[in-house]
Tab-separated table of C-alpha atoms in Angstrom:
chain	number	residue	atom	x	y	z
A	132	UNK	CA	26.435	113.012	213.964
A	133	UNK	CA	25.830	109.471	212.116
A	134	UNK	CA	29.215	106.802	212.985
A	135	UNK	CA	30.630	110.028	214.850
A	136	UNK	CA	32.847	109.563	217.905
A	137	UNK	CA	32.347	111.844	220.679
A	138	UNK	CA	33.888	110.593	224.366
A	139	UNK	CA	32.282	112.535	227.239
A	140	UNK	CA	34.188	112.573	230.328
A	141	UNK	CA	31.864	114.057	233.372
A	142	UNK	CA	32.331	114.552	237.059
A	143	UNK	CA	28.248	113.754	237.594
A	144	UNK	CA	26.281	111.752	235.321
A	145	UNK	CA	22.421	110.841	235.874
A	146	UNK	CA	21.289	108.337	236.918
A	147	UNK	CA	24.333	107.646	238.776
A	148	UNK	CA	24.323	110.856	241.226
A	149	UNK	CA	21.268	113.263	242.126
A	150	UNK	CA	20.444	115.606	239.475
A	151	UNK	CA	21.669	118.944	238.704
A	152	UNK	CA	22.811	120.956	235.482
A	153	UNK	CA	26.391	118.765	234.967
A	154	UNK	CA	24.424	115.616	235.879
A	155	UNK	CA	21.559	116.056	233.336
A	156	UNK	CA	23.759	117.735	230.585
A	157	UNK	CA	25.970	114.382	231.075
A	158	UNK	CA	23.354	112.291	230.067
A	159	UNK	CA	21.269	114.245	227.622
A	160	UNK	CA	23.906	115.348	224.992
A	161	UNK	CA	25.126	111.880	224.842
A	162	UNK	CA	21.793	110.731	224.512
A	163	UNK	CA	21.083	113.248	221.728
A	164	UNK	CA	24.368	111.816	219.696
A	165	UNK	CA	23.585	108.523	220.334
A	166	UNK	CA	19.641	108.822	218.844
A	167	UNK	CA	21.234	110.263	215.907
A	168	UNK	CA	23.671	106.789	215.010
A	169	UNK	CA	26.712	108.634	216.571
A	170	UNK	CA	29.194	106.665	219.019
A	171	UNK	CA	29.991	107.689	222.195
A	172	UNK	CA	31.657	106.226	225.488
A	173	UNK	CA	30.746	108.329	228.691
A	174	UNK	CA	33.510	108.584	232.002
A	175	UNK	CA	32.810	109.330	235.545
A	176	UNK	CA	34.631	108.913	238.741
A	177	UNK	CA	33.112	105.557	240.843
A	178	UNK	CA	32.227	107.677	243.938
A	179	UNK	CA	31.301	105.426	247.025
A	180	UNK	CA	27.825	107.231	247.043
A	181	UNK	CA	26.834	105.184	243.855
A	182	UNK	CA	24.830	102.191	244.368
A	183	UNK	CA	27.111	99.336	242.548
A	184	UNK	CA	24.408	96.829	243.231
A	185	UNK	CA	21.485	98.814	241.978
A	186	UNK	CA	22.843	99.867	238.961
A	187	UNK	CA	25.212	96.467	238.236
A	188	UNK	CA	28.538	97.795	237.813
A	189	UNK	CA	31.302	95.057	237.409
A	190	UNK	CA	35.218	95.663	236.923
A	191	UNK	CA	36.225	95.559	233.487
A	192	UNK	CA	39.647	92.930	234.502
A	193	UNK	CA	41.156	93.366	231.013
A	194	UNK	CA	41.163	97.604	231.642
A	195	UNK	CA	41.849	97.622	234.881
A	196	UNK	CA	45.291	97.056	237.142
A	197	UNK	CA	47.459	99.824	235.475
A	198	UNK	CA	49.286	102.176	238.175
A	199	UNK	CA	48.944	105.969	237.544
A	200	UNK	CA	51.924	108.560	239.143
A	201	UNK	CA	50.101	111.123	240.693
A	202	UNK	CA	52.755	114.038	242.397
A	203	UNK	CA	55.085	110.942	242.333
A	204	UNK	CA	52.697	108.114	244.073
A	205	UNK	CA	51.549	105.285	242.351
A	206	UNK	CA	48.304	105.261	242.680
A	207	UNK	CA	46.394	101.769	241.153
A	208	UNK	CA	43.424	102.216	238.264
A	209	UNK	CA	40.050	100.786	238.708
A	210	UNK	CA	37.883	100.516	235.642
A	211	UNK	CA	34.277	99.223	236.346
A	212	UNK	CA	31.705	99.522	233.683
A	213	UNK	CA	27.604	99.762	233.627
A	214	UNK	CA	24.500	100.464	230.853
A	215	UNK	CA	22.332	103.025	231.518
A	216	UNK	CA	18.715	100.753	231.158
A	217	UNK	CA	16.874	100.624	227.959
A	218	UNK	CA	19.772	103.543	226.071
A	219	UNK	CA	22.342	101.011	224.981
A	220	UNK	CA	24.249	103.607	226.508
A	221	UNK	CA	27.630	102.166	227.997
A	222	UNK	CA	28.860	104.253	231.300
A	223	UNK	CA	32.930	103.691	231.866
A	224	UNK	CA	33.818	104.861	236.112
A	225	UNK	CA	37.107	105.493	237.199
A	226	UNK	CA	37.624	103.913	240.512
A	227	UNK	CA	40.409	104.291	243.020
A	228	UNK	CA	40.012	103.255	247.104
A	229	UNK	CA	42.205	105.967	247.884
A	230	UNK	CA	40.447	108.531	246.209
A	231	UNK	CA	36.900	107.769	245.146
A	232	UNK	CA	35.707	105.288	248.321
A	233	UNK	CA	34.179	107.488	250.496
A	234	UNK	CA	30.594	108.012	250.891
A	235	UNK	CA	30.671	111.518	248.573
A	236	UNK	CA	31.165	113.270	245.625
A	237	UNK	CA	33.275	116.557	246.257
A	238	UNK	CA	32.739	117.617	250.103
A	239	UNK	CA	32.120	115.951	253.535
A	240	UNK	CA	28.910	115.781	255.641
A	241	UNK	CA	30.164	119.685	256.662
A	242	UNK	CA	30.378	120.498	253.143
A	243	UNK	CA	34.240	121.002	253.281
A	244	UNK	CA	35.623	120.312	250.221
A	245	UNK	CA	37.735	117.561	250.751
A	246	UNK	CA	42.007	118.204	250.621
A	247	UNK	CA	42.556	115.875	247.587
A	248	UNK	CA	40.019	117.105	245.312
A	249	UNK	CA	43.261	118.415	243.313
A	250	UNK	CA	44.570	114.912	242.926
A	251	UNK	CA	41.684	112.921	242.130
A	252	UNK	CA	40.955	115.643	239.104
A	253	UNK	CA	44.817	114.638	237.905
A	254	UNK	CA	43.825	110.378	238.098
A	255	UNK	CA	40.755	111.229	237.009
A	256	UNK	CA	41.928	112.934	233.734
A	257	UNK	CA	45.160	110.544	233.266
A	258	UNK	CA	42.341	107.600	234.209
A	259	UNK	CA	39.942	108.429	231.183
A	260	UNK	CA	42.837	109.073	228.560
A	261	UNK	CA	45.188	105.660	229.674
A	262	UNK	CA	41.706	103.882	229.293
A	263	UNK	CA	40.849	105.109	226.390
A	264	UNK	CA	44.314	103.777	224.886
A	265	UNK	CA	43.182	100.370	226.450
A	266	UNK	CA	39.625	100.273	224.104
A	267	UNK	CA	41.994	101.690	221.004
A	268	UNK	CA	39.088	103.717	220.545
A	269	UNK	CA	39.712	107.072	218.701
A	270	UNK	CA	37.341	109.795	219.325
A	271	UNK	CA	36.115	112.924	216.953
A	272	UNK	CA	35.793	114.710	219.623
A	273	UNK	CA	36.042	114.575	223.477
A	274	UNK	CA	33.425	116.776	225.406
A	275	UNK	CA	34.285	117.820	229.087
A	276	UNK	CA	31.447	118.308	232.100
A	277	UNK	CA	32.382	119.641	235.300
A	278	UNK	CA	35.428	121.007	237.217
A	279	UNK	CA	36.725	117.922	238.598
A	280	UNK	CA	37.119	116.799	234.596
A	281	UNK	CA	38.670	119.726	233.348
A	282	UNK	CA	42.424	118.576	233.729
A	283	UNK	CA	41.902	116.272	230.969
A	284	UNK	CA	42.441	119.325	227.988
A	285	UNK	CA	45.728	120.387	230.043
A	286	UNK	CA	46.613	116.905	230.191
A	287	UNK	CA	45.777	116.158	226.849
A	288	UNK	CA	47.816	119.177	225.151
A	289	UNK	CA	50.875	118.596	227.188
A	290	UNK	CA	51.600	114.860	229.063
A	291	UNK	CA	49.517	113.100	226.125
A	292	UNK	CA	50.432	115.333	223.423
A	293	UNK	CA	52.864	112.885	221.573
A	294	UNK	CA	49.999	110.560	221.481
A	295	UNK	CA	49.326	109.464	217.803
A	296	UNK	CA	45.897	107.854	218.721
A	297	UNK	CA	44.393	111.162	220.062
A	298	UNK	CA	46.139	113.581	216.992
A	299	UNK	CA	42.759	114.166	214.944
A	300	UNK	CA	40.785	114.703	218.414
A	301	UNK	CA	39.276	117.704	219.158
A	302	UNK	CA	38.219	118.842	222.763
A	303	UNK	CA	35.510	120.856	224.154
A	304	UNK	CA	34.895	121.634	227.399
A	305	UNK	CA	31.273	123.046	228.828
A	306	UNK	CA	31.483	125.712	231.388
A	307	UNK	CA	28.408	125.600	234.139
A	308	UNK	CA	27.923	128.166	236.875
A	309	UNK	CA	29.940	128.301	239.952
A	310	UNK	CA	30.049	125.047	242.474
A	311	UNK	CA	32.242	125.741	245.075
A	312	UNK	CA	33.774	128.954	246.321
A	313	UNK	CA	37.113	127.959	248.063
A	314	UNK	CA	40.550	126.930	247.005
A	315	UNK	CA	41.751	123.373	246.220
A	316	UNK	CA	44.537	122.542	247.602
A	317	UNK	CA	47.613	125.285	246.838
A	318	UNK	CA	50.017	123.055	246.186
A	319	UNK	CA	47.920	121.665	242.600
A	320	UNK	CA	49.896	123.780	240.623
A	321	UNK	CA	52.933	121.748	241.557
A	322	UNK	CA	51.467	118.357	240.911
A	323	UNK	CA	50.605	119.741	237.117
A	324	UNK	CA	53.940	120.675	237.212
A	325	UNK	CA	55.515	117.794	237.984
A	326	UNK	CA	53.659	116.006	235.135
A	327	UNK	CA	55.960	118.025	232.760
A	328	UNK	CA	53.244	121.328	232.097
A	329	UNK	CA	55.216	124.383	232.085
A	330	UNK	CA	54.088	126.790	234.741
A	331	UNK	CA	52.873	129.305	232.539
A	332	UNK	CA	50.524	127.556	230.596
A	333	UNK	CA	48.627	126.712	234.157
A	334	UNK	CA	49.681	130.177	235.622
A	335	UNK	CA	45.675	130.193	236.992
A	336	UNK	CA	45.940	127.216	239.123
A	337	UNK	CA	48.139	129.549	241.049
A	338	UNK	CA	44.878	130.039	243.146
A	339	UNK	CA	43.190	127.240	242.662
A	340	UNK	CA	39.397	128.442	242.804
A	341	UNK	CA	36.552	126.947	240.669
A	342	UNK	CA	37.204	130.196	237.996
A	343	UNK	CA	40.723	129.733	237.638
A	344	UNK	CA	40.643	126.049	237.332
A	345	UNK	CA	38.331	126.560	234.449
A	346	UNK	CA	40.114	129.355	232.737
A	347	UNK	CA	42.946	126.775	232.728
A	348	UNK	CA	40.922	124.149	230.798
A	349	UNK	CA	39.508	126.808	228.695
A	350	UNK	CA	42.703	127.520	227.337
A	351	UNK	CA	43.647	124.467	226.943
A	352	UNK	CA	40.278	123.647	224.817
A	353	UNK	CA	39.834	123.726	221.234
A	354	UNK	CA	36.050	124.916	222.032
A	355	UNK	CA	33.916	126.172	224.701
A	356	UNK	CA	30.154	125.775	225.122
A	357	UNK	CA	28.348	127.835	228.022
A	358	UNK	CA	26.535	125.005	229.681
A	359	UNK	CA	24.541	127.446	232.180
A	360	UNK	CA	22.995	130.627	232.516
A	361	UNK	CA	24.845	131.086	235.772
A	362	UNK	CA	28.391	131.529	234.599
A	363	UNK	CA	29.979	134.577	236.058
A	364	UNK	CA	30.138	137.561	233.950
A	365	UNK	CA	33.886	137.699	234.603
A	366	UNK	CA	34.053	133.817	233.423
A	367	UNK	CA	32.240	134.662	230.491
A	368	UNK	CA	34.143	137.764	229.404
A	369	UNK	CA	36.729	135.172	229.688
A	370	UNK	CA	35.267	132.799	227.183
A	371	UNK	CA	34.344	135.553	224.689
A	372	UNK	CA	37.620	137.297	224.287
A	373	UNK	CA	39.868	133.584	224.730
A	374	UNK	CA	39.983	133.444	220.616
A	375	UNK	CA	38.191	129.901	220.998
A	376	UNK	CA	35.245	129.008	219.389
A	377	UNK	CA	31.984	129.075	222.049
A	378	UNK	CA	28.789	128.471	221.944
A	379	UNK	CA	26.243	131.029	223.974
A	380	UNK	CA	23.891	129.049	226.743
A	381	UNK	CA	20.693	127.511	224.873
A	382	UNK	CA	17.829	126.281	226.887
A	383	UNK	CA	16.679	122.747	227.457
A	384	UNK	CA	14.245	122.889	224.221
A	385	UNK	CA	17.124	124.161	222.271
A	386	UNK	CA	20.244	122.332	222.739
A	387	UNK	CA	19.919	119.066	220.281
A	388	UNK	CA	20.126	121.458	217.720
A	389	UNK	CA	22.800	124.074	218.749
A	390	UNK	CA	25.052	121.547	219.847
A	391	UNK	CA	24.852	119.307	217.182
A	392	UNK	CA	25.615	122.500	214.488
A	393	UNK	CA	28.342	123.520	216.768
A	394	UNK	CA	29.890	120.172	216.777
A	395	UNK	CA	29.854	119.659	213.188
A	396	UNK	CA	31.393	123.185	213.103
A	397	UNK	CA	34.262	121.703	214.121
A	398	UNK	CA	34.901	119.760	211.096
A	399	UNK	CA	32.930	116.622	212.016
C-alpha cells in the first residue's frame, strides 16, 4: 500500500474518545496502512467531550472560515488538527459550536439522541469534503466508519458528483453492529433532498433508523466491509444482495491482511 492515499472518515476514533468497535478500528486500520507506507488522513467530529488541551488540538485558520448550508441555514465550519502521539498520524476535526460543542457524542445524559443528529451528519459529510478540497489532497479510497459518517457516500455520489478531484476515488463503508434504536428526525430525508439528492436514491431515509441510514450509505458506496460480528441478519443479507463487493467479518488478528487485500482488489 506504499504511497496509496486513503482518507478515513469516522464518527469516533481512539485516543480521542472511549474504546469501542468503531473507535478502535478507526485507529487500527489507518495505523496499519501508515505502517505500510501509505498516505493517510483521518477526519472525525470535534465533540465537546474531547479534551483539546490534553490532545493538543489547534485550529487551522487557513482551512476554517467557510460556511456550510444545512437545511437552508448557514453554519460556520471550524477545522482543528492534532497528531496521534508516536504514530505521525494527523487527525482533522470538523467543528461547529451549534452542532458539536455539547459535552457528549450522540445522546444527552438520559441517553436520548440529540434531535439534530441528522443535521450534524450532513454538516460532517460536507465539512470533510470541503476541507479535503482545500487541502487539494486526492484520496484513492475514502473509508467510512460509524453511522454519523454515513452521509458521506450519499453526498459524494450526488452533491459532489461533478468534482473532478474525486473522479477516481472509491468509497468503502464499514458496517458495525446497531448502536441506537430510535429514529433520527423524520425530516431528515427532506434535508438531504434540499441538497439535490433524488428521493428514489434515499427512500430508506423516510424512516431514518440505524439500519436504514446504513442501507442508504451502502447503496452509494463502491464496496462494503462487515466490520462487526454483531451486524444484524437483515443488514447482512442486504449487503450480500446489494451487488457491491464486500468483505466478511475478519477477526482482530486477521483483519490486516484481509483489509489490505480488499483494498488491492479495488484496483490499488
